[in-house]
Short mmCIF file of C-alpha atoms and ligand atoms in Angstrom, two decimals:
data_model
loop_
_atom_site.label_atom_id
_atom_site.label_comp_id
_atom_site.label_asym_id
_atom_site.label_seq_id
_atom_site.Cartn_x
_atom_site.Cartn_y
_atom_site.Cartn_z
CA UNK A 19 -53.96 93.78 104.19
CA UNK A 20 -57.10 92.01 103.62
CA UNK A 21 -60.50 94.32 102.86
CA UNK A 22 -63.50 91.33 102.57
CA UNK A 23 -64.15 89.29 105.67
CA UNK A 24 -63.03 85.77 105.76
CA UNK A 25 -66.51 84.13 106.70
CA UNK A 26 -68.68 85.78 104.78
CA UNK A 27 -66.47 88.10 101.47
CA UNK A 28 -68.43 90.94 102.05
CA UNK A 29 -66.08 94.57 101.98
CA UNK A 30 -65.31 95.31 105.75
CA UNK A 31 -65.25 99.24 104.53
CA UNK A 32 -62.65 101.61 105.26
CA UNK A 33 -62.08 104.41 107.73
CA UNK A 34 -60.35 107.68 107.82
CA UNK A 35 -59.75 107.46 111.40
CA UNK A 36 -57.23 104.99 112.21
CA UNK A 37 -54.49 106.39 109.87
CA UNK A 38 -52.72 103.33 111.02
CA UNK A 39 -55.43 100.84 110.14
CA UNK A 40 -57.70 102.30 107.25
CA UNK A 41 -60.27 99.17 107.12
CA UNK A 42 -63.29 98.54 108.63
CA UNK A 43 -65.82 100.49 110.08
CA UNK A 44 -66.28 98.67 113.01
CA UNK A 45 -62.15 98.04 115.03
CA UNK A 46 -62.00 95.53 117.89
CA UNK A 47 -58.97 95.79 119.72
CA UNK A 48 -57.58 94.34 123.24
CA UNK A 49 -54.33 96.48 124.29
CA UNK A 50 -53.57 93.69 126.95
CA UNK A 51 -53.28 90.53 124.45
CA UNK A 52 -52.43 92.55 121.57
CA UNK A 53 -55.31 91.89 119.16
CA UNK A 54 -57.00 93.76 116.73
CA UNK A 55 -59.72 92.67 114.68
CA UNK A 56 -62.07 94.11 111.85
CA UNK A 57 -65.91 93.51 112.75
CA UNK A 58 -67.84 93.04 109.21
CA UNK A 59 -70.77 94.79 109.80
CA UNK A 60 -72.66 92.34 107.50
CA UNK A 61 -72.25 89.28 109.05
CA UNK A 62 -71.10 91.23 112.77
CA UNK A 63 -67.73 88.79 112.80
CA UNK A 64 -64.49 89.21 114.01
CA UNK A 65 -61.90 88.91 111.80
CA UNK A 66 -58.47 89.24 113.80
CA UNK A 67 -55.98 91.95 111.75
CA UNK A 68 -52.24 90.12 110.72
CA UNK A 69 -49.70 90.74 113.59
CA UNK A 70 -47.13 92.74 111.68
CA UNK A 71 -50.02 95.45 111.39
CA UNK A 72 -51.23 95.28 114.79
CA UNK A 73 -49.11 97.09 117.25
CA UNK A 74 -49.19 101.28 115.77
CA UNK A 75 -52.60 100.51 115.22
CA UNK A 76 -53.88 98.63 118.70
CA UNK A 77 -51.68 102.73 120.24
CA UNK A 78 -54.11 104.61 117.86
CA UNK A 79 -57.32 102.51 118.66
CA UNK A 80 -56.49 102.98 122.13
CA UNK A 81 -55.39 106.97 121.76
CA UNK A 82 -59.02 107.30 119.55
CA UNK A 83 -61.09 105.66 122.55
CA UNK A 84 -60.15 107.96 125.47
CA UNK A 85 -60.46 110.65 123.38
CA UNK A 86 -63.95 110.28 122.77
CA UNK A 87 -66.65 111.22 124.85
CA UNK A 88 -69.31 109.16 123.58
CA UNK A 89 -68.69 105.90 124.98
CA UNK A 90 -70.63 103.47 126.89
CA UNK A 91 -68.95 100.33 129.21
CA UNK A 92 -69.62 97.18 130.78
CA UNK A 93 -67.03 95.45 132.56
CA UNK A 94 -64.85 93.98 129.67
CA UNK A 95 -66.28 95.65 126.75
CA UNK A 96 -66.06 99.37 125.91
CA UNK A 97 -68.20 101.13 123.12
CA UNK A 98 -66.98 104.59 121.41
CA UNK A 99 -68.45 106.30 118.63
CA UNK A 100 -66.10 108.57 116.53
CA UNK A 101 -66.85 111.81 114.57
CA UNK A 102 -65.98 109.80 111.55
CA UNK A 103 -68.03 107.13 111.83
CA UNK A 104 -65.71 104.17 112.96
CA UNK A 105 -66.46 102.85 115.87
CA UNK A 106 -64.08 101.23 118.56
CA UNK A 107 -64.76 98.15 120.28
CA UNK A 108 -62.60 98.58 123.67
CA UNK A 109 -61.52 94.87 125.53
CA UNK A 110 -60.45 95.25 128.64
CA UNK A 111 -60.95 97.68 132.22
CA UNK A 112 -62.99 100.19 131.67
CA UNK A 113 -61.38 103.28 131.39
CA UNK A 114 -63.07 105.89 133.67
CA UNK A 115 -66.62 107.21 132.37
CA UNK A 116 -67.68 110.58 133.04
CA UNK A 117 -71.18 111.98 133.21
CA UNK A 118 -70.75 113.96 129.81
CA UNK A 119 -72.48 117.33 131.21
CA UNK A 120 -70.89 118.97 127.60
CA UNK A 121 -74.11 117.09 125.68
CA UNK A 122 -76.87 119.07 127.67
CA UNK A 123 -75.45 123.06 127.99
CA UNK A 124 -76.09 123.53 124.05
CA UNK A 125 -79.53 121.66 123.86
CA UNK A 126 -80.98 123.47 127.13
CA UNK A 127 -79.57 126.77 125.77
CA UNK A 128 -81.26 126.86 122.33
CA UNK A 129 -84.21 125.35 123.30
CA UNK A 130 -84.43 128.74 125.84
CA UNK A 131 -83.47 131.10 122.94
CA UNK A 132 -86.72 129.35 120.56
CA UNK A 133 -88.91 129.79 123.23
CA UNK A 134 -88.29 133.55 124.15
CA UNK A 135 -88.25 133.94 120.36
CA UNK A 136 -92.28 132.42 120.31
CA UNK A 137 -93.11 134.31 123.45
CA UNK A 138 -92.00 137.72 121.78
CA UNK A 139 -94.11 136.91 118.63
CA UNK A 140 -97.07 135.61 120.75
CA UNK A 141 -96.86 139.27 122.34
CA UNK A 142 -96.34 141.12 119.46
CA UNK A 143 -99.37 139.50 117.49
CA UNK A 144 -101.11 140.21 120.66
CA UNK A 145 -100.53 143.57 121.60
CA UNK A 146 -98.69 144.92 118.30
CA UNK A 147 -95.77 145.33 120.75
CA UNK A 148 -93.05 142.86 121.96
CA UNK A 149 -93.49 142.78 125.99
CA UNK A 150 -92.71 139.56 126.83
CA UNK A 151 -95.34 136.54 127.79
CA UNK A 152 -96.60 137.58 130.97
CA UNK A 153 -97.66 141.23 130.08
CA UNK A 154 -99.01 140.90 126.63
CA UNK A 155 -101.35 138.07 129.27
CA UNK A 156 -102.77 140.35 131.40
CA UNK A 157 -102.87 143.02 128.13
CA UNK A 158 -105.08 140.24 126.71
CA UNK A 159 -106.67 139.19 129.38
CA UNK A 160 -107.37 142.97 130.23
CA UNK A 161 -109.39 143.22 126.73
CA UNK A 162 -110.93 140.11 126.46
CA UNK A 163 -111.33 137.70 129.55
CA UNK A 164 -112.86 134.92 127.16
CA UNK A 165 -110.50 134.51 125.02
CA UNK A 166 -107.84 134.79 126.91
CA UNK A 167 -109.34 131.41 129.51
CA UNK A 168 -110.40 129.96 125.91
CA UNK A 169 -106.43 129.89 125.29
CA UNK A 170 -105.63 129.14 128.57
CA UNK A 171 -107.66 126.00 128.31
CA UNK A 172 -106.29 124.92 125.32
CA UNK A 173 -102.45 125.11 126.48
CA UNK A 174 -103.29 123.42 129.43
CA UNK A 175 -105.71 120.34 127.28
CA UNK A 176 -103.11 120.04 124.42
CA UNK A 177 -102.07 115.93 123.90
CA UNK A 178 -98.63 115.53 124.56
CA UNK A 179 -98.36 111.91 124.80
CA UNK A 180 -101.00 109.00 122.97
CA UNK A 181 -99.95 105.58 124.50
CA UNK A 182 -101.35 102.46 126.07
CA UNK A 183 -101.33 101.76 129.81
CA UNK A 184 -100.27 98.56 131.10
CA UNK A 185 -103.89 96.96 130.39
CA UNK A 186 -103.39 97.79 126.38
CA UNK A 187 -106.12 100.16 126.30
CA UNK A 188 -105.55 103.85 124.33
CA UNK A 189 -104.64 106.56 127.16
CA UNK A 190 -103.51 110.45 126.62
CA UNK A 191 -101.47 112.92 128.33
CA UNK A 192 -102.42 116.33 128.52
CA UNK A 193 -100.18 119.45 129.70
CA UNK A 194 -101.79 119.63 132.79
CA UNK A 195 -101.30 116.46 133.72
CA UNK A 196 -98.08 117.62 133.66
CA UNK A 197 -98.86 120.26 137.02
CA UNK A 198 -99.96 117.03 139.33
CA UNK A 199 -97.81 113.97 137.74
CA UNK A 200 -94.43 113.52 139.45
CA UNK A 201 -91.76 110.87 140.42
CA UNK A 202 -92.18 109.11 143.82
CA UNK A 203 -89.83 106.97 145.93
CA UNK A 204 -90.05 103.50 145.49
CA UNK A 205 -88.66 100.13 147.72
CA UNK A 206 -87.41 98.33 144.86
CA UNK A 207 -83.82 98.51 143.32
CA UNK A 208 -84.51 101.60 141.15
CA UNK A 209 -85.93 103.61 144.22
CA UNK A 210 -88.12 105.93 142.37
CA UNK A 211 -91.20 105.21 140.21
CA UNK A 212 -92.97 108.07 137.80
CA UNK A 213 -96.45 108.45 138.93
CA UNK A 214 -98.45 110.01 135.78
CA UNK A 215 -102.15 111.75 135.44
CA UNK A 216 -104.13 110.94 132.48
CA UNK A 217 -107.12 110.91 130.68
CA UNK A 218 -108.22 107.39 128.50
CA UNK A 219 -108.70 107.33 124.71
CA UNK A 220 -106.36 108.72 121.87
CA UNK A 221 -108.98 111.76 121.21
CA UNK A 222 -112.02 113.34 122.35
CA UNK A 223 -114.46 112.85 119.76
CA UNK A 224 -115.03 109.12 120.49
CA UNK A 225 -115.82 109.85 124.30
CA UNK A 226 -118.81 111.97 124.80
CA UNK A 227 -119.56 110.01 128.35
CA UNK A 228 -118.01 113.11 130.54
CA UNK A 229 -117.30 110.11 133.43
CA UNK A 230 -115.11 108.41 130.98
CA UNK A 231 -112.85 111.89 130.39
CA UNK A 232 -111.86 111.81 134.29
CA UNK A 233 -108.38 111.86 135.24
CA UNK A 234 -106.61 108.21 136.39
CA UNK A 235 -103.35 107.61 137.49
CA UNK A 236 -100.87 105.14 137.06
CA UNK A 237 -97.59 104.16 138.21
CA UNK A 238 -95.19 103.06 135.67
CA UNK A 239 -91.91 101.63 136.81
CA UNK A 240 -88.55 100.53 135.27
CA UNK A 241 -87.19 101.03 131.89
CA UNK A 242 -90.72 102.20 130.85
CA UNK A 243 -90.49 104.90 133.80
CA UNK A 244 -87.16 106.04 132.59
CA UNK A 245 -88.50 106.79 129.14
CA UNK A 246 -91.98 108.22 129.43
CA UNK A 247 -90.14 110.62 132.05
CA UNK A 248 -87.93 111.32 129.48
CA UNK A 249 -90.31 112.55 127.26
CA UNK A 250 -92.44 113.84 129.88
CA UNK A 251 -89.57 116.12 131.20
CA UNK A 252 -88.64 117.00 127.62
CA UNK A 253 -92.45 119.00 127.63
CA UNK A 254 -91.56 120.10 131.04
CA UNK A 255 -88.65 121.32 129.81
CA UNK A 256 -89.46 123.10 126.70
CA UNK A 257 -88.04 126.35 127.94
CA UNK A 258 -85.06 125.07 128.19
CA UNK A 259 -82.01 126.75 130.74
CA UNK A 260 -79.95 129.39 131.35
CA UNK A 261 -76.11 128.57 131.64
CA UNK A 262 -76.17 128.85 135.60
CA UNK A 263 -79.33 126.47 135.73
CA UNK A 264 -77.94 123.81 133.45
CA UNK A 265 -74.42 123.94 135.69
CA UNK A 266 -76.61 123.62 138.80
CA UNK A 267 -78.48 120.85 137.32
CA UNK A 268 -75.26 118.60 136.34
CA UNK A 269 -74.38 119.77 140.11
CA UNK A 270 -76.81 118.07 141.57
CA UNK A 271 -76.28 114.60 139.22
CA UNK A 272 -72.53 115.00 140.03
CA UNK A 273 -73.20 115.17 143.46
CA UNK A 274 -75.39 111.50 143.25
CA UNK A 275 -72.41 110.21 141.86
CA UNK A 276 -73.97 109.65 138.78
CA UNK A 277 -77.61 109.31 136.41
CA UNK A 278 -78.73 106.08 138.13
CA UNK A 279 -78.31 107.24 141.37
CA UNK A 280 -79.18 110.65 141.12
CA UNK A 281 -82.97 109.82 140.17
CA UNK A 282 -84.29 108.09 143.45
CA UNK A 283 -83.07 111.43 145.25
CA UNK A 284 -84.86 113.57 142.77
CA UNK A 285 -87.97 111.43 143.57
CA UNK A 286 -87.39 112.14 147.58
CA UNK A 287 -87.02 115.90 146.69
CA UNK A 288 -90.33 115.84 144.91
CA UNK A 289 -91.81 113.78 147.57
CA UNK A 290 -91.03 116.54 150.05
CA UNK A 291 -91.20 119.21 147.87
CA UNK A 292 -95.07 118.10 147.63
CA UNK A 293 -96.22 117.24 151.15
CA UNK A 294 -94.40 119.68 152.84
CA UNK A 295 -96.55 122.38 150.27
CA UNK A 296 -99.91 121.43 152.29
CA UNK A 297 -101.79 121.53 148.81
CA UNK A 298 -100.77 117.38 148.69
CA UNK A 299 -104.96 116.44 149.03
CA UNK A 300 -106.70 119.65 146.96
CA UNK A 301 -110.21 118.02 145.80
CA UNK A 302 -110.55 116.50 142.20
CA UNK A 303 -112.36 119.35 141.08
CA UNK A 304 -109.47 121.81 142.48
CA UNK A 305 -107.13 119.49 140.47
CA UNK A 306 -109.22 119.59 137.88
CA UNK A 307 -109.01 123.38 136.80
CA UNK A 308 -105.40 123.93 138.53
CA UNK A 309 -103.65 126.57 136.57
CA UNK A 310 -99.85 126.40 138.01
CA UNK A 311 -98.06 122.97 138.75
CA UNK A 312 -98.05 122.05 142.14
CA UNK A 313 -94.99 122.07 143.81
CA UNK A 314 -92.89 118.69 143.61
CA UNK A 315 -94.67 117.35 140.23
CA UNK A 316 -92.59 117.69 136.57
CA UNK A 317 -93.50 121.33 136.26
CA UNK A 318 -93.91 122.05 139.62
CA UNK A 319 -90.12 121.59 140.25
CA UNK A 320 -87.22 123.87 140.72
CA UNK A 321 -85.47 124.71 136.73
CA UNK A 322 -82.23 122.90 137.72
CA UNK A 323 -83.73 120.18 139.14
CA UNK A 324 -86.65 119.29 136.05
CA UNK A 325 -82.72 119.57 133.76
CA UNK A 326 -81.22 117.07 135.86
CA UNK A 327 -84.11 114.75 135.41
CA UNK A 328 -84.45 114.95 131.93
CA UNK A 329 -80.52 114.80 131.65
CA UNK A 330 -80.53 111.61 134.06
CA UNK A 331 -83.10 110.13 132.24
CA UNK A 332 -81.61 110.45 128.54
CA UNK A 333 -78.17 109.07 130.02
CA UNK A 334 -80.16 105.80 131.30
CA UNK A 335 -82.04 105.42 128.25
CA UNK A 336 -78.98 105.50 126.05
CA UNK A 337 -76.89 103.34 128.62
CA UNK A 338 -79.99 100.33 128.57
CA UNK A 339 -79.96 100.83 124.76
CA UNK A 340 -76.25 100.12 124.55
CA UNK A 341 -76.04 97.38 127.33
CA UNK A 342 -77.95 95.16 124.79
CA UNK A 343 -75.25 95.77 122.15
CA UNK A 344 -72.49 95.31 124.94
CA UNK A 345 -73.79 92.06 125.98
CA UNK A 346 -73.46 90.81 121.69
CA UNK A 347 -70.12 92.32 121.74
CA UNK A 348 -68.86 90.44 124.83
CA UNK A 349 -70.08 87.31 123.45
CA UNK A 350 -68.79 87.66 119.90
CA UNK A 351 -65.05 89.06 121.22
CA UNK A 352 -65.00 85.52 123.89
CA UNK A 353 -65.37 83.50 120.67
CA UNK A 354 -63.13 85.86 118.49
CA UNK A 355 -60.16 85.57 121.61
CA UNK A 356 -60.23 81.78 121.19
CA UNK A 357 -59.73 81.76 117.55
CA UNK A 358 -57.21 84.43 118.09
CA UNK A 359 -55.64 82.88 121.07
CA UNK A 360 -54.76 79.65 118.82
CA UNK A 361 -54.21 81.62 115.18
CA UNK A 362 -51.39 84.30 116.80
CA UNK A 363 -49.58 81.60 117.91
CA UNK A 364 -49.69 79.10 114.86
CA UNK A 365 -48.34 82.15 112.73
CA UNK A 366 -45.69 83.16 115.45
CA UNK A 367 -44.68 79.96 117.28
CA UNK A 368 -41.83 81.16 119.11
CA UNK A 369 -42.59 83.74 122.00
CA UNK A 370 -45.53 86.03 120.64
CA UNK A 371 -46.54 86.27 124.24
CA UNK A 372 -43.24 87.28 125.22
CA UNK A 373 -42.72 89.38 122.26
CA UNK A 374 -45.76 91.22 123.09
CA UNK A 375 -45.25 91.26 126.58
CA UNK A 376 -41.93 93.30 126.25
CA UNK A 377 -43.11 95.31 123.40
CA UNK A 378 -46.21 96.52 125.93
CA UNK A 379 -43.83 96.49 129.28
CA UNK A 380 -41.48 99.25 126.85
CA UNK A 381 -44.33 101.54 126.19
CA UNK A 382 -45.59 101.65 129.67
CA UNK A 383 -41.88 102.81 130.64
CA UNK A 384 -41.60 105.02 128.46
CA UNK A 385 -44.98 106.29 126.97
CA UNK A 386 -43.66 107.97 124.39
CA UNK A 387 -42.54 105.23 122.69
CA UNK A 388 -46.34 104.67 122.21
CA UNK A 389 -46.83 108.33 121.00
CA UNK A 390 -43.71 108.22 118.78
CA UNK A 391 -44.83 105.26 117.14
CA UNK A 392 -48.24 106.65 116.26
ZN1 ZN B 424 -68.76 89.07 107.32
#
């Protein structure tokens, strides 16, 4: 078995994963055709695998793939990321993708643990006793008013976010922007938009001009929607979830069918969630020194529902991340088939295709003939 790639003799690597096929890092394999190729990840060809190697290997490639749950598809091309680091380039259907719920229980549940650890040792630097967030507050609050709105203020002024809006110029995100910003239906194809408060400049100091400091809004739409309210809801988010909440929360994305869909209802829920509150038109200045989220906006939503955002989200971000590297692969495997197509049956002139058909008609019979021979 060959280890350099023919087109450019760099090593293809090995992996532990295929016990079948122990090069490359990167398989290709179509279970249909029967082909298996090694993709050198230096020069990102396809190099197709001899045939007398192919078949054990192609069941294993296969067996690997549906096995894993971090895998992306597009109609003919199928990405999977193994533990071990090989990954699996999948031709063919796609086999059925499921909203992996399993990432987000763990994350939401730690991130709840950290953040009743900080409130206990807020409250027991506070108070010299560990009563939770709210009381050590009022116990604070209670003994000195000023200090306790001078830390109020600066939780609610702290920069999450420095970017630039759409006109290039610096802009920042404060936590209260977070109690007013929120997503909103939309008529295009995405059907939601993320509709976000902010102040301009990257800090204070250079903006004395008080008029300058008020809050703007913009809209941001798209793939730049889907991560800034990513982020945004990771803020939102920072206390994480109990079990039951993060269950609820893949609920609600399950019931959409899936991420995409799920978000343009989320943005309808907010929508009502904030005019039906009667506090939609408070005055700038009421805005200004709100305290609590109003309801509807990033903060101001339900626990399950703020998860499900952030989950739906991720999943897109990730999905338009990998639909780039989908489109390569599709283009690299039609070239890589047509080479294939014509090398298989120089080396095998008489009936590969019907070889291969009965060897694959036999295993679908009798599956485990496939299982047996891996
Ligand atoms: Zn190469």
């Amino acid at each position: 078995m060959y280890t350099t790639c023919i087109f450019c003799h760099g090593d293809l690597g090995r992996n532990e994963a295929i016990e079948e096929f122990p090069v490359g890092r990167r398989l290709a394999f179509d279970g249909a055709r029967g082909r298996l190729w090694v993709v050198c990840r230096r020069c990102e060809r396809w190099n197709l695998s001899p045939l007398d190697t192919r078949w054990e290997a192609i069941e294993a490639c296969e067996r690997a793939f549906e096995t894993t749950r971090m895998r992306v598809a597009s109609d003919n091309i199928g990405l999977a990321k193994l533990k071990e680091g090989l990954e699996l380039v999948r031709v063919g259907d796609p086999v059925r993708q499921e909203f992996a719920a399993w990432r987000y229980g763990d994350q939401f549940g730690r991130r709840r643990k950290r953040a009743a650890l900080i409130t206990g040792a807020v409250g027991a630097a506070a108070g010299g006793v560990v009563v939770g967030g709210t009381l050590a507050g009022f116990a604070m609050g209670g003994m000195f008013p000023g200090l306790f709105q001078a830390a109020q203020a600066w939780y609610r002024d702290r920069v999450l976010l420095r970017l630039r809006d759409e006109g290039g110029d610096p802009i920042r995100i404060q936590r209260k922007h977070l109690y007013t910003s929120r997503l909103v239906p939309s008529a295009d194809a995405a059907g939601w938009d993320l509709r976000v408060d902010h102040i301009p400049g990257w800090d204070k100091w250079g903006k004395t001009n008080k008029r300058k400091n008020r809050r703007h809004t913009m809209i941001v739409h798209g793939s730049e929607a889907i991560g800034l309210a990513g982020q945004l809801m990771a803020h939102a988010n920072r206390r994480g979830g109990a079990r039951k909440a993060v269950r609820d929360a893949v609920g609600r994305i399950e019931e959409a069918g899936h991420p995409e869909a799920f978000l343009p209802v989320a943005a309808r829920h907010a929508m009502n969630d904030f005019s039906g509150s009667g506090k939609a038109d408070l005055s700038a200045k009421k805005i200004e020194g709100l305290m609590k989220p109003l309801p509807g906006t990033l903060t101001g939503l339900k626990v399950d529902m703020r998860l499900a955002i952030e989950m739906a989200t991720h999943e897109q971000a990730e999905r338009e991340a990998l639909e780039g590297e989908l489109k390569e692969l599709e283009a690299r495997w039609r070239e890589a088939e047509e080479i294939a197509r014509i090398a298989d049956s120089l080396l095998v002139p008489e009936g590969v295709d019907s070889f291969i058909a009965d060897e694959r008609e036999q295993i679908d019979e009798d599956p485990a003939r496939g299982a047996r021979a891996g």
